[in-house]
Coordinates of C-alpha atoms in Angstrom, one line a residue:
Chain A
M1 CA 0.0 0.0 0.0
A2 CA 2.8 2.4 0.8
D3 CA 3.5 2.8 -2.9
K4 CA 3.8 6.5 -3.7
L5 CA 2.0 7.2 -7.0
L6 CA 2.3 10.9 -6.9
E7 CA 4.9 12.9 -4.9
I8 CA 5.0 16.7 -4.9
K9 CA 7.9 18.2 -3.1
N10 CA 8.2 21.8 -2.1
L11 CA 6.3 23.0 -5.2
H12 CA 6.2 26.7 -6.0
V13 CA 4.3 28.2 -8.9
H14 CA 4.4 31.8 -9.8
Y15 CA 2.5 33.6 -12.6
V16 CA 4.6 36.4 -13.9
T17 CA 2.8 39.1 -15.9
D18 CA 3.8 42.7 -16.6
G19 CA 5.8 43.6 -13.5
E20 CA 3.6 41.6 -11.2
T21 CA 4.2 38.2 -9.7
V22 CA 1.3 36.2 -8.5
R23 CA 2.5 33.6 -6.0
A24 CA -0.2 31.0 -6.6
V25 CA 1.5 28.0 -5.0
N26 CA 4.1 28.4 -2.2
G27 CA 5.9 25.3 -1.2
I28 CA 3.4 22.5 -1.0
D29 CA 4.2 18.8 -0.3
L30 CA 1.8 16.1 -1.2
T31 CA 1.8 12.4 -1.7
I32 CA -0.8 10.1 -3.0
E33 CA -0.5 6.4 -2.7
R34 CA -2.0 3.9 -5.1
G35 CA -5.7 3.4 -4.6
Q36 CA -6.1 6.4 -2.4
T37 CA -8.3 9.4 -2.8
L38 CA -7.0 12.8 -1.7
G39 CA -9.3 15.8 -1.4
L40 CA -7.8 19.1 -2.0
V41 CA -10.0 21.8 -0.4
G42 CA -9.7 25.5 -0.4
E43 CA -11.3 28.8 -1.3
T44 CA -11.4 30.1 -4.9
G45 CA -7.9 31.3 -5.7
A46 CA -6.1 29.1 -3.1
G47 CA -4.0 27.5 -5.8
K48 CA -5.9 24.2 -6.1
T49 CA -6.3 24.2 -9.9
T50 CA -2.7 25.5 -10.3
T51 CA -1.5 22.5 -8.3
A52 CA -3.5 20.1 -10.4
L53 CA -2.4 21.6 -13.7
S54 CA 1.3 21.5 -12.6
I55 CA 1.0 17.7 -12.1
L56 CA 0.5 17.3 -15.8
R57 CA 2.6 20.3 -16.6
M58 CA -0.2 22.0 -18.2
L59 CA 0.3 25.5 -16.8
P60 CA 0.1 28.4 -19.3
A61 CA 3.5 28.3 -21.0
Y62 CA 4.2 32.0 -21.1
T63 CA 3.2 33.2 -17.7
A64 CA 3.6 30.4 -15.3
K65 CA 7.0 29.8 -13.7
I66 CA 8.0 27.0 -11.4
P67 CA 11.0 28.4 -9.5
Q68 CA 11.3 25.5 -7.1
G69 CA 9.9 22.1 -6.5
E70 CA 9.8 18.6 -7.8
I71 CA 6.9 16.4 -9.0
Y72 CA 7.2 12.6 -9.4
L73 CA 4.4 10.7 -11.0
D74 CA 5.1 7.0 -10.5
G75 CA 8.8 7.9 -10.4
N76 CA 8.8 10.0 -13.5
P77 CA 10.2 13.5 -12.9
I78 CA 7.3 15.5 -14.5
L79 CA 9.0 18.9 -14.3
T80 CA 12.2 18.0 -16.1
M81 CA 10.8 15.5 -18.7
K82 CA 10.7 16.0 -22.4
E83 CA 7.4 17.2 -23.8
K84 CA 7.2 14.1 -26.0
E85 CA 7.7 11.7 -23.1
L86 CA 5.2 13.7 -21.0
R87 CA 2.5 13.3 -23.7
K88 CA 2.7 9.6 -23.3
L89 CA 1.9 9.9 -19.6
R90 CA -0.9 12.3 -20.1
G91 CA -4.1 10.4 -20.5
S92 CA -2.6 7.0 -19.9
K93 CA -0.9 7.3 -16.5
A94 CA -2.7 10.4 -15.3
S95 CA -5.6 12.2 -16.7
M96 CA -7.8 15.0 -15.8
V97 CA -11.5 15.8 -15.6
F98 CA -12.3 19.5 -15.9
Q99 CA -14.7 21.6 -14.1
D100 CA -17.1 22.6 -16.7
P101 CA -18.6 19.7 -18.7
M102 CA -20.4 22.1 -21.0
T103 CA -17.2 23.3 -22.6
S104 CA -14.9 20.4 -22.1
L105 CA -16.1 18.3 -25.1
N106 CA -15.3 19.1 -28.7
P107 CA -18.6 20.1 -30.1
V108 CA -17.9 19.0 -33.7
Y109 CA -17.2 15.3 -33.0
R110 CA -19.4 12.5 -31.9
V111 CA -18.9 11.5 -28.3
G112 CA -17.7 8.0 -29.2
D113 CA -15.1 9.4 -31.5
Q114 CA -13.7 11.6 -28.7
I115 CA -13.4 8.6 -26.4
A116 CA -11.8 6.6 -29.3
E117 CA -9.4 9.4 -29.9
V118 CA -7.7 8.9 -26.5
I119 CA -7.4 5.2 -27.0
K120 CA -5.9 5.7 -30.4
L121 CA -3.5 8.2 -29.0
H122 CA -2.1 5.8 -26.5
E123 CA -2.6 2.4 -28.2
K124 CA -1.6 2.6 -31.8
K125 CA -2.7 -0.7 -33.1
I126 CA -6.4 -1.3 -32.6
S127 CA -9.0 -2.3 -35.1
R128 CA -12.1 -0.3 -35.8
D129 CA -14.5 -2.8 -34.4
E130 CA -12.5 -3.4 -31.3
L131 CA -12.4 0.3 -30.8
R132 CA -16.1 0.7 -31.2
E133 CA -16.7 -2.1 -28.7
R134 CA -14.3 -0.6 -26.2
V135 CA -15.9 2.8 -26.5
G136 CA -19.3 1.2 -25.8
K137 CA -18.0 -0.6 -22.8
I138 CA -16.4 2.5 -21.3
L139 CA -19.6 4.4 -21.8
E140 CA -21.6 1.7 -20.1
L141 CA -19.2 1.9 -17.3
V142 CA -20.1 5.4 -16.7
G143 CA -23.8 4.6 -17.1
I144 CA -24.5 5.8 -20.6
P145 CA -26.0 3.3 -23.1
A146 CA -23.4 2.3 -25.7
F147 CA -25.5 3.3 -28.7
R148 CA -25.2 6.9 -27.7
Q149 CA -21.6 7.0 -28.8
Y150 CA -23.0 8.2 -32.1
D151 CA -24.4 11.3 -30.6
Y152 CA -22.9 14.8 -30.5
P153 CA -22.1 16.5 -27.2
H154 CA -25.0 19.0 -27.5
Q155 CA -27.4 16.1 -27.4
F156 CA -26.3 15.3 -23.9
S157 CA -27.3 16.9 -20.6
G158 CA -24.8 18.4 -18.3
G159 CA -24.5 15.4 -16.0
M160 CA -24.1 13.1 -19.0
K161 CA -21.5 15.3 -20.5
Q162 CA -19.5 15.1 -17.2
R163 CA -19.9 11.3 -17.3
V164 CA -18.5 11.4 -20.9
M165 CA -15.6 13.5 -19.7
I166 CA -14.9 10.9 -17.0
A167 CA -15.3 8.2 -19.6
I168 CA -12.7 9.9 -21.7
A169 CA -10.4 10.4 -18.7
I170 CA -10.6 6.7 -17.7
A171 CA -10.5 5.3 -21.3
C172 CA -6.9 4.3 -20.9
R173 CA -7.2 3.2 -17.3
P174 CA -5.0 5.9 -15.7
E175 CA -3.5 5.3 -12.4
L176 CA -4.1 8.8 -11.3
L177 CA -7.3 10.7 -12.0
I178 CA -7.3 14.4 -11.3
A179 CA -10.8 15.7 -10.9
D180 CA -10.9 19.5 -10.8
E181 CA -14.2 20.3 -9.2
P182 CA -16.0 17.6 -11.2
T183 CA -19.3 18.3 -9.7
T184 CA -19.4 22.1 -9.3
A185 CA -21.4 22.6 -12.4
L186 CA -23.9 19.9 -11.7
D187 CA -27.0 19.9 -9.5
V188 CA -27.1 18.0 -6.3
T189 CA -28.8 14.8 -7.5
I190 CA -26.5 14.5 -10.5
Q191 CA -23.6 15.3 -8.2
A192 CA -24.4 12.3 -6.1
Q193 CA -24.6 10.1 -9.1
V194 CA -21.3 11.2 -10.5
L195 CA -19.5 10.8 -7.2
E196 CA -21.0 7.4 -6.7
M197 CA -19.9 6.4 -10.1
M198 CA -16.4 7.7 -9.5
Q199 CA -16.3 5.7 -6.3
D200 CA -17.2 2.5 -8.1
L201 CA -14.7 3.2 -10.9
K202 CA -12.0 3.7 -8.3
K203 CA -12.7 0.3 -6.9
E204 CA -12.9 -1.3 -10.3
L205 CA -9.7 0.3 -11.7
N206 CA -7.8 0.6 -8.5
S207 CA -6.7 4.1 -9.4
S208 CA -5.9 7.0 -7.2
I209 CA -8.0 10.2 -7.3
L210 CA -7.0 13.7 -6.6
L211 CA -10.3 15.4 -6.0
I212 CA -10.3 19.2 -6.0
T213 CA -13.3 20.8 -4.5
H214 CA -14.5 23.4 -2.1
D215 CA -17.4 21.3 -1.0
L216 CA -16.6 19.7 2.3
G217 CA -19.6 17.4 2.1
V218 CA -18.2 15.9 -1.1
V219 CA -14.9 15.4 0.6
A220 CA -16.5 13.6 3.6
A221 CA -18.3 11.2 1.3
F222 CA -15.5 10.4 -0.9
C223 CA -11.9 10.9 0.3
D224 CA -9.4 9.0 2.4
Y225 CA -7.1 12.0 3.0
V226 CA -7.8 15.7 3.0
A227 CA -5.5 18.6 2.4
I228 CA -6.7 22.1 3.2
M229 CA -5.2 24.8 1.0
Y230 CA -4.9 28.5 1.8
A231 CA -3.0 31.1 -0.2
G232 CA -0.9 28.5 -2.0
E233 CA 0.0 26.5 1.1
I234 CA -1.3 23.4 2.6
V235 CA -2.3 24.5 6.1
E236 CA -3.7 21.2 7.3
Y237 CA -3.4 17.7 6.1
G238 CA -4.6 14.5 7.5
T239 CA -6.9 11.5 7.2
L240 CA -10.6 12.1 6.8
E241 CA -11.1 11.6 10.6
D242 CA -8.2 13.9 11.5
I243 CA -9.8 16.7 9.6
F244 CA -13.5 16.1 10.3
D245 CA -13.3 15.3 14.0
P246 CA -14.1 18.6 15.7
T247 CA -12.6 17.4 19.0
R248 CA -9.1 17.2 17.4
R249 CA -6.8 20.1 17.0
H250 CA -7.2 22.1 13.8
H251 CA -5.8 25.0 11.9
P252 CA -7.9 28.1 12.5
Y253 CA -8.7 28.2 8.8
T254 CA -10.1 24.7 8.9
T255 CA -12.2 25.6 11.9
G256 CA -13.4 28.7 10.0
L257 CA -14.3 26.5 7.0
F258 CA -16.4 24.2 9.1
G259 CA -17.9 27.1 10.9
S260 CA -19.3 28.3 7.5
I261 CA -21.3 25.2 6.9
P262 CA -24.8 25.0 8.3
N263 CA -25.2 22.3 10.9
L264 CA -28.3 20.1 11.1
T265 CA -28.2 19.5 14.8
E266 CA -27.6 23.1 16.0
K267 CA -30.0 25.9 15.6
T268 CA -28.4 29.1 14.5
D269 CA -29.8 32.2 12.8
R270 CA -26.5 33.0 11.2
L271 CA -23.5 31.1 9.9
S272 CA -20.1 32.3 11.1
P273 CA -18.1 32.8 8.0
I274 CA -14.4 33.6 8.1
A275 CA -14.0 37.4 8.3
G276 CA -12.0 39.1 5.5
L277 CA -10.9 38.0 2.1
M278 CA -8.2 35.9 0.6
P279 CA -5.0 37.9 0.6
D280 CA -3.8 39.4 -2.7
P281 CA -1.5 36.7 -4.2
T282 CA 0.7 39.4 -5.6
D283 CA 1.3 40.8 -2.1
L284 CA 1.0 38.1 0.4
P285 CA 1.2 39.0 4.1
E286 CA 4.4 38.4 6.1
G287 CA 4.5 35.7 8.6
C288 CA 1.6 33.3 8.6
K289 CA -0.5 34.0 5.5
F290 CA -3.7 33.6 7.4
H291 CA -2.9 36.0 10.3
P292 CA -4.9 39.0 9.1
R293 CA -8.1 36.8 9.2
C294 CA -7.1 34.6 12.1
P295 CA -9.2 35.0 15.3
N296 CA -6.3 33.6 17.4
C297 CA -3.6 35.7 15.9
M298 CA -0.5 36.2 18.1
D299 CA 2.5 38.6 17.7
K300 CA 4.6 35.7 16.4
C301 CA 2.1 35.1 13.6
R302 CA 2.7 38.5 12.1
T303 CA 6.4 38.0 11.6
E304 CA 7.2 34.4 11.5
C305 CA 6.0 31.8 9.0
P306 CA 4.9 28.8 11.0
P307 CA 6.6 25.4 10.3
V308 CA 4.6 22.3 9.8
Y309 CA 3.9 20.5 13.0
H310 CA 2.7 17.0 12.8
R311 CA 1.5 14.2 14.9
G312 CA 1.3 11.0 13.0
E313 CA -0.1 11.7 9.6
H314 CA -1.9 14.8 10.8
R315 CA 0.0 18.0 9.8
I316 CA -0.9 21.5 10.8
M317 CA 0.9 24.6 9.7
C318 CA 0.2 26.9 12.6
H319 CA 2.1 28.3 15.7
M320 CA -0.8 27.2 17.9
A321 CA 0.1 23.6 17.2
A322 CA 3.6 24.2 18.6
D323 CA 3.1 21.9 21.6
W324 CA 2.9 19.0 19.2
G325 CA 6.6 19.4 19.3
E326 CA 7.5 17.5 16.1
T327 CA 8.4 20.4 13.7
T328 CA 10.1 18.3 11.1
T329 CA 8.6 19.2 7.8
V330 CA 8.9 16.9 4.9
R331 CA 11.5 19.2 3.5
E332 CA 13.7 18.8 6.4
E333 CA 13.3 15.0 6.3
E334 CA 14.7 15.2 2.8
T335 CA 17.9 16.8 4.0
K336 CA 18.5 14.3 6.7
Chain B
M1 CA -34.6 11.9 -24.4
S2 CA -35.9 8.4 -24.6
T3 CA -33.4 5.6 -24.7
A4 CA -34.9 4.3 -27.9
T5 CA -34.1 7.4 -30.0
P6 CA -33.5 6.0 -33.4
K7 CA -30.1 6.8 -34.9
K8 CA -31.6 8.4 -38.0
A9 CA -33.4 11.1 -36.1
V10 CA -30.2 11.9 -34.3
R11 CA -28.3 12.3 -37.5
Q12 CA -30.7 14.9 -38.7
N13 CA -29.6 17.2 -35.9
S14 CA -26.1 17.5 -37.1
Q15 CA -24.7 20.9 -37.8
F16 CA -24.3 20.3 -41.5
R17 CA -28.0 19.4 -41.9
E18 CA -29.0 22.4 -39.9
V19 CA -26.9 24.7 -42.0
T20 CA -28.1 23.4 -45.4
R21 CA -31.6 23.6 -44.2
R22 CA -31.2 27.3 -43.3
L23 CA -29.3 28.0 -46.5
F24 CA -32.1 26.6 -48.6
R25 CA -34.7 28.7 -46.8
N26 CA -32.8 31.8 -48.0
K27 CA -34.2 32.9 -51.4
K28 CA -31.2 35.0 -52.3
A29 CA -28.9 32.1 -51.5
I30 CA -30.9 29.9 -53.8
F31 CA -30.7 32.4 -56.6
A32 CA -26.9 32.7 -56.1
M33 CA -26.5 29.0 -56.0
I34 CA -28.5 28.6 -59.3
V35 CA -26.3 31.2 -61.0
I36 CA -23.2 29.6 -59.6
S37 CA -24.3 26.1 -60.7
L38 CA -25.0 27.5 -64.2
L39 CA -21.5 29.0 -64.3
L40 CA -20.0 25.7 -63.1
F41 CA -22.0 23.9 -65.8
M42 CA -20.5 26.3 -68.3
V43 CA -17.0 25.7 -67.0
I44 CA -17.3 21.9 -67.1
F45 CA -19.1 21.5 -70.4
A46 CA -17.7 24.5 -72.3
D47 CA -16.4 22.2 -75.1
L48 CA -19.8 20.7 -75.6
I49 CA -21.6 24.0 -75.7
V50 CA -19.3 25.5 -78.3
P51 CA -16.0 24.3 -79.7
Y52 CA -12.8 25.9 -78.4
S53 CA -11.7 26.7 -81.9
K54 CA -14.6 29.2 -82.3
A55 CA -13.2 31.2 -79.4
I56 CA -9.7 31.6 -80.8
D57 CA -9.7 31.2 -84.6
L58 CA -9.7 34.4 -86.5
N59 CA -12.7 35.1 -88.7
I60 CA -12.0 38.5 -90.2
P61 CA -15.1 38.6 -92.5
N62 CA -17.4 38.6 -89.5
R63 CA -15.5 41.1 -87.4
L64 CA -17.3 43.5 -85.1
K65 CA -20.8 42.1 -85.6
D66 CA -23.3 43.3 -83.1
P67 CA -25.2 40.7 -81.1
G68 CA -27.8 38.9 -83.2
K69 CA -29.1 35.6 -84.5
D70 CA -25.8 34.2 -85.8
F71 CA -23.6 35.6 -83.0
W72 CA -25.5 35.8 -79.8
F73 CA -23.1 38.1 -78.1
G74 CA -21.6 39.6 -81.4
T75 CA -18.0 39.3 -82.5
D76 CA -14.8 41.1 -81.6
A77 CA -12.3 42.9 -83.8
Q78 CA -10.8 39.6 -85.0
G79 CA -14.3 38.2 -85.8
R80 CA -14.2 35.7 -83.0
D81 CA -17.6 34.7 -81.5
L82 CA -17.9 36.6 -78.2
F83 CA -20.3 33.9 -76.9
A84 CA -17.7 31.2 -77.4
R85 CA -15.0 33.4 -75.8
I86 CA -17.1 34.2 -72.8
I87 CA -18.0 30.5 -72.3
H88 CA -14.4 29.4 -72.5
G89 CA -13.2 32.4 -70.6
S90 CA -15.3 31.3 -67.6
R91 CA -12.9 28.4 -67.3
I92 CA -9.9 30.4 -66.6
S93 CA -11.7 33.1 -64.6
L94 CA -13.4 30.7 -62.2
M95 CA -10.5 28.2 -62.0
M96 CA -8.2 31.1 -61.1
G97 CA -10.5 32.2 -58.3
I98 CA -10.9 28.8 -57.0
F99 CA -7.2 27.7 -57.1
A100 CA -5.9 31.0 -55.8
T101 CA -8.4 30.9 -52.9
L102 CA -7.3 27.3 -52.2
I103 CA -3.7 28.4 -51.9
Q104 CA -4.8 31.2 -49.6
A105 CA -7.1 29.1 -47.5
T106 CA -4.6 26.3 -47.0
C107 CA -1.6 28.5 -46.1
G108 CA -3.8 31.0 -44.2
T109 CA -5.5 28.3 -42.1
I110 CA -2.2 26.7 -41.2
L111 CA -0.5 30.0 -40.3
G112 CA -3.5 31.5 -38.5
T113 CA -4.3 28.4 -36.4
T114 CA -0.7 27.7 -35.5
A115 CA -0.3 31.3 -34.4
A116 CA -3.4 31.2 -32.3
Y117 CA -2.6 27.8 -30.8
L118 CA 1.0 28.5 -29.9
G119 CA 0.4 32.1 -28.7
G120 CA 3.0 34.2 -27.1
K121 CA 6.2 34.7 -28.9
A122 CA 5.5 32.4 -31.8
D123 CA 2.2 34.2 -32.4
N124 CA 3.9 37.5 -32.3
I125 CA 6.6 36.4 -34.8
I126 CA 4.1 34.9 -37.3
M127 CA 1.6 37.8 -37.1
R128 CA 4.3 40.5 -37.4
I129 CA 5.7 38.9 -40.5
L130 CA 2.1 38.7 -41.9
D131 CA 1.6 42.4 -41.0
M132 CA 4.7 43.3 -43.0
W133 CA 3.4 41.2 -45.8
M134 CA 0.1 42.9 -45.6
A135 CA 1.6 46.4 -45.5
I136 CA 2.5 46.0 -49.2
P137 CA -0.6 46.5 -51.3
S138 CA -1.8 43.2 -52.7
L139 CA -1.9 44.4 -56.3
L140 CA 1.7 45.5 -55.9
I141 CA 2.9 42.2 -54.4
T142 CA 1.1 40.3 -57.1
L143 CA 2.7 42.5 -59.8
A144 CA 6.1 41.9 -58.2
I145 CA 5.6 38.2 -58.1
I146 CA 4.5 38.2 -61.8
A147 CA 7.5 40.3 -62.7
G148 CA 9.6 37.6 -61.1
L149 CA 7.9 34.5 -62.3
G150 CA 6.8 35.8 -65.7
V151 CA 3.5 36.3 -67.4
G152 CA 0.9 33.5 -67.5
V153 CA -2.1 32.0 -65.9
P154 CA -0.3 29.6 -63.4
Q155 CA 2.0 32.4 -62.4
M156 CA -0.9 34.7 -61.8
I157 CA -2.7 32.1 -59.7
S158 CA 0.3 31.6 -57.4
A159 CA 0.9 35.3 -57.2
I160 CA -2.7 36.1 -56.2
G161 CA -2.8 33.2 -53.9
F162 CA 0.4 34.2 -52.2
G163 CA -0.6 37.8 -51.9
G164 CA -3.9 36.9 -50.1
I165 CA -2.4 34.6 -47.4
P166 CA -2.0 37.2 -44.7
C167 CA -5.5 38.5 -44.8
F168 CA -6.8 34.9 -44.6
A169 CA -4.5 34.0 -41.8
R170 CA -5.6 37.0 -39.7
V171 CA -9.3 36.2 -40.0
L172 CA -8.7 32.6 -39.1
R173 CA -6.3 33.4 -36.2
A174 CA -9.1 35.6 -34.7
A175 CA -11.5 32.7 -35.1
A176 CA -9.1 30.1 -33.7
L177 CA -8.3 32.3 -30.7
G178 CA -11.9 31.8 -29.6
V179 CA -11.5 28.1 -29.9
V180 CA -8.0 27.6 -28.3
S181 CA -9.2 29.1 -25.0
Q182 CA -12.0 26.5 -24.7
E183 CA -11.7 23.8 -22.1
Y184 CA -11.8 21.0 -24.6
I185 CA -8.5 22.1 -26.0
E186 CA -7.0 21.9 -22.5
S187 CA -8.7 18.6 -22.0
A188 CA -7.2 17.3 -25.2
R189 CA -3.8 18.3 -24.0
A190 CA -4.4 16.6 -20.7
L191 CA -5.2 13.4 -22.6
G192 CA -1.8 13.5 -24.4
A193 CA -2.7 15.0 -27.8
S194 CA 0.2 16.8 -29.5
G195 CA 0.1 20.3 -30.8
P196 CA -0.3 19.5 -34.5
R197 CA -3.0 16.9 -33.7
I198 CA -4.9 19.4 -31.6
I199 CA -4.8 22.0 -34.4
R200 CA -5.9 19.3 -36.9
K201 CA -8.6 17.6 -34.9
Y202 CA -9.9 20.3 -32.5
V203 CA -9.1 23.8 -33.8
I204 CA -9.7 23.5 -37.5
P205 CA -13.0 21.5 -37.4
N206 CA -14.4 24.1 -35.0
I207 CA -13.6 27.0 -37.4
V208 CA -14.6 25.3 -40.6
S209 CA -17.6 27.6 -41.0
Q210 CA -15.3 30.7 -40.9
I211 CA -12.9 29.1 -43.4
L212 CA -15.8 28.4 -45.7
I213 CA -17.3 31.8 -45.4
Q214 CA -14.0 33.6 -45.8
A215 CA -13.1 31.4 -48.8
T216 CA -16.4 32.0 -50.6
V217 CA -16.2 35.8 -50.2
N218 CA -12.6 35.6 -51.2
I219 CA -13.3 33.8 -54.5
S220 CA -15.1 36.7 -56.0
G221 CA -12.4 39.1 -55.0
T222 CA -9.8 36.8 -56.5
I223 CA -11.7 36.5 -59.7
L224 CA -11.9 40.3 -60.0
L225 CA -8.2 40.6 -59.2
G226 CA -7.4 38.0 -61.8
A227 CA -9.6 39.9 -64.3
T228 CA -7.8 43.1 -63.4
L229 CA -4.4 41.6 -64.0
S230 CA -5.5 40.1 -67.4
F231 CA -7.0 43.5 -68.2
L232 CA -3.5 45.0 -67.6
G233 CA -2.0 42.3 -69.8
L234 CA -0.3 40.4 -67.0
G235 CA -2.5 37.4 -66.8
A236 CA -4.0 35.4 -69.7
Q237 CA -2.3 36.2 -72.9
P238 CA -4.1 36.6 -76.2
P239 CA -5.7 34.8 -77.8
T240 CA -6.6 32.9 -74.6
P241 CA -10.1 33.9 -73.7
E242 CA -10.4 35.3 -70.2
W243 CA -13.0 37.8 -69.1
G244 CA -10.6 40.5 -68.0
A245 CA -8.6 40.1 -71.2
I246 CA -11.7 40.1 -73.4
L247 CA -12.8 43.3 -71.7
S248 CA -9.4 44.9 -72.2
Q249 CA -9.2 43.9 -75.9
G250 CA -12.7 45.2 -76.5
L251 CA -11.9 48.6 -75.0
G252 CA -10.6 50.0 -78.3
D253 CA -13.9 49.5 -80.0
F254 CA -16.0 50.4 -77.0
Q255 CA -17.4 53.6 -78.6
Y256 CA -19.2 51.9 -81.5
H257 CA -19.4 48.4 -80.2
P258 CA -20.2 48.6 -76.5
H259 CA -21.2 44.9 -76.3
L260 CA -17.5 44.0 -76.3
V261 CA -17.1 45.6 -72.9
T262 CA -20.5 45.4 -71.4
I263 CA -21.0 41.6 -71.9
P264 CA -17.8 40.4 -70.2
G265 CA -18.4 43.1 -67.6
I266 CA -21.9 41.8 -66.8
F267 CA -20.6 38.3 -66.5
L268 CA -17.9 39.4 -64.1
A269 CA -20.3 41.4 -62.1
I270 CA -22.9 38.7 -61.9
T271 CA -20.3 36.1 -60.9
A272 CA -18.8 38.2 -58.2
L273 CA -22.2 39.2 -57.0
S274 CA -23.6 35.7 -56.7
I275 CA -20.6 34.4 -55.0
N276 CA -20.7 37.3 -52.5
I277 CA -24.4 36.6 -51.9
L278 CA -23.7 33.0 -51.3
G279 CA -20.9 34.0 -48.8
D280 CA -23.3 36.2 -46.9
A281 CA -26.0 33.5 -46.9
L282 CA -23.4 31.0 -45.6
R283 CA -22.5 33.4 -42.8
D284 CA -26.1 33.8 -41.8
A285 CA -26.7 30.0 -42.0
F286 CA -23.7 29.3 -39.8
D287 CA -24.5 32.0 -37.2
P288 CA -26.0 30.2 -34.2
K289 CA -27.7 33.5 -33.1
L290 CA -30.0 33.2 -36.0
K291 CA -30.9 29.6 -35.3
G292 CA -34.6 29.1 -35.7
K293 CA -35.2 32.6 -36.8
A294 CA -33.8 32.9 -40.3

């Protein structure tokens, strides 16, 4: 089980535009093991999508810079690979499901041809009939009748398009499936269907999933591990229980996130959202990046960036967790 | 949507069907298509309508006849039947328009979509070169190429084709820019498709309508430019019949025999007009905003 499929080490991603540098991702460490699901949670602009795109090295070529960091996908150094080698991995080893199913399918090709396209890209020799059959099977896997492979994307509903997207993504049985807010554009009932289907697929294909979302409910239903992202940093990481158990210690941001969700058992008139806004990524605050919004802000927080404290697998990046004692970050482990 | 939707009903919803349906509802478009079909018929069966020899053999006794029973369109200063010359001239005029446009469309599409897909520096380099190219008036660039390659129909076709590439590339770059920012392009990259493959299978099929519209409108301009060059004596050489050349040769006798100029002129005008109308109609038919209305 302890087989690391994806390893991200101290990744930094900056977007450089005219005179401004947007620091989107600031030194994150992540690992995903085979067969695991990791939920990456955070506000809009926390750097979730940037992280996901960098795993396949799909960041915009002219503005995104990666000054530091390493990414290994099943041992392959993604950031230093040749484009041609990388193309072989994309789609077969790791593939991605995008946020908006409405615009993610090519409108001028039949759905079946688009699924076949991926298979043809990665497996050169395959006969037409075999291809048709496989496309049909994949569609049925995601709950769409095989004969609908002859339809065009506009003939599908949003939820079905997202299923088709997933079908395309899994057509070559990738070991890692990156799902960037796969259910955001869907309504709740379809959301449940899509998630359930992804869960089944995960079991069937034994692949790992990186699920990017800002919906904690989805995370609770679906993930083994959770990483909470804020301003380009992972402020808290742990197993599902670590994060969702309110009696355990949390990063104040995580506490704030949970405070913003209505609770069935408590009667409140108002939710308690986190005060303030995400910091401007071109001008991040000194010290802890969360301190301007933190209810427990101390003097130390304003000047000193907290290290990552951890107990077992549970990691928190906050001065409040200092009594956990173990301050070794993954980075320091490296140098040992 | 019921699960038992027959495949046939589904096929009818394809974009192509929809476009042709809208095209055939447009009366002007039908008129234009009829005229263009007649012209194409003329081009293809020119030899069956009237032998080529009639268009080039001198027939001095019959020179400068006005249109009448024997010579429908009259005869020119050398006594050649103008009707035969117009019919056979359509071949060169239309072929010139079509082939030059083909050159423009092929090169323009490749350059435009590549620039749009690559973006950044590559886009800048391609587009600035095209800008420089465009800064030279197209007639001038065509004349310069003809001066280099020599006078003749194939030279003229390549010259016109070459001169029109930047304009085509610009329009298609603009169209492709809208496509490359779509998520399905990103998705295709995430699935391991290479750049050329994305351009071929994702970008170009999505801008086919713009290519078609641009090409149609372009054909009429190209025909006129070709006629202009022949008129100036740089295209088809006498005695080869070509509308521009016929017009130019008739100019000397214009005062007393106006049919020598008006008839080829009318043919040129009608051809250009119908192709333009068809281009406009195609644009309307492809425009999704008019879906269900037009």
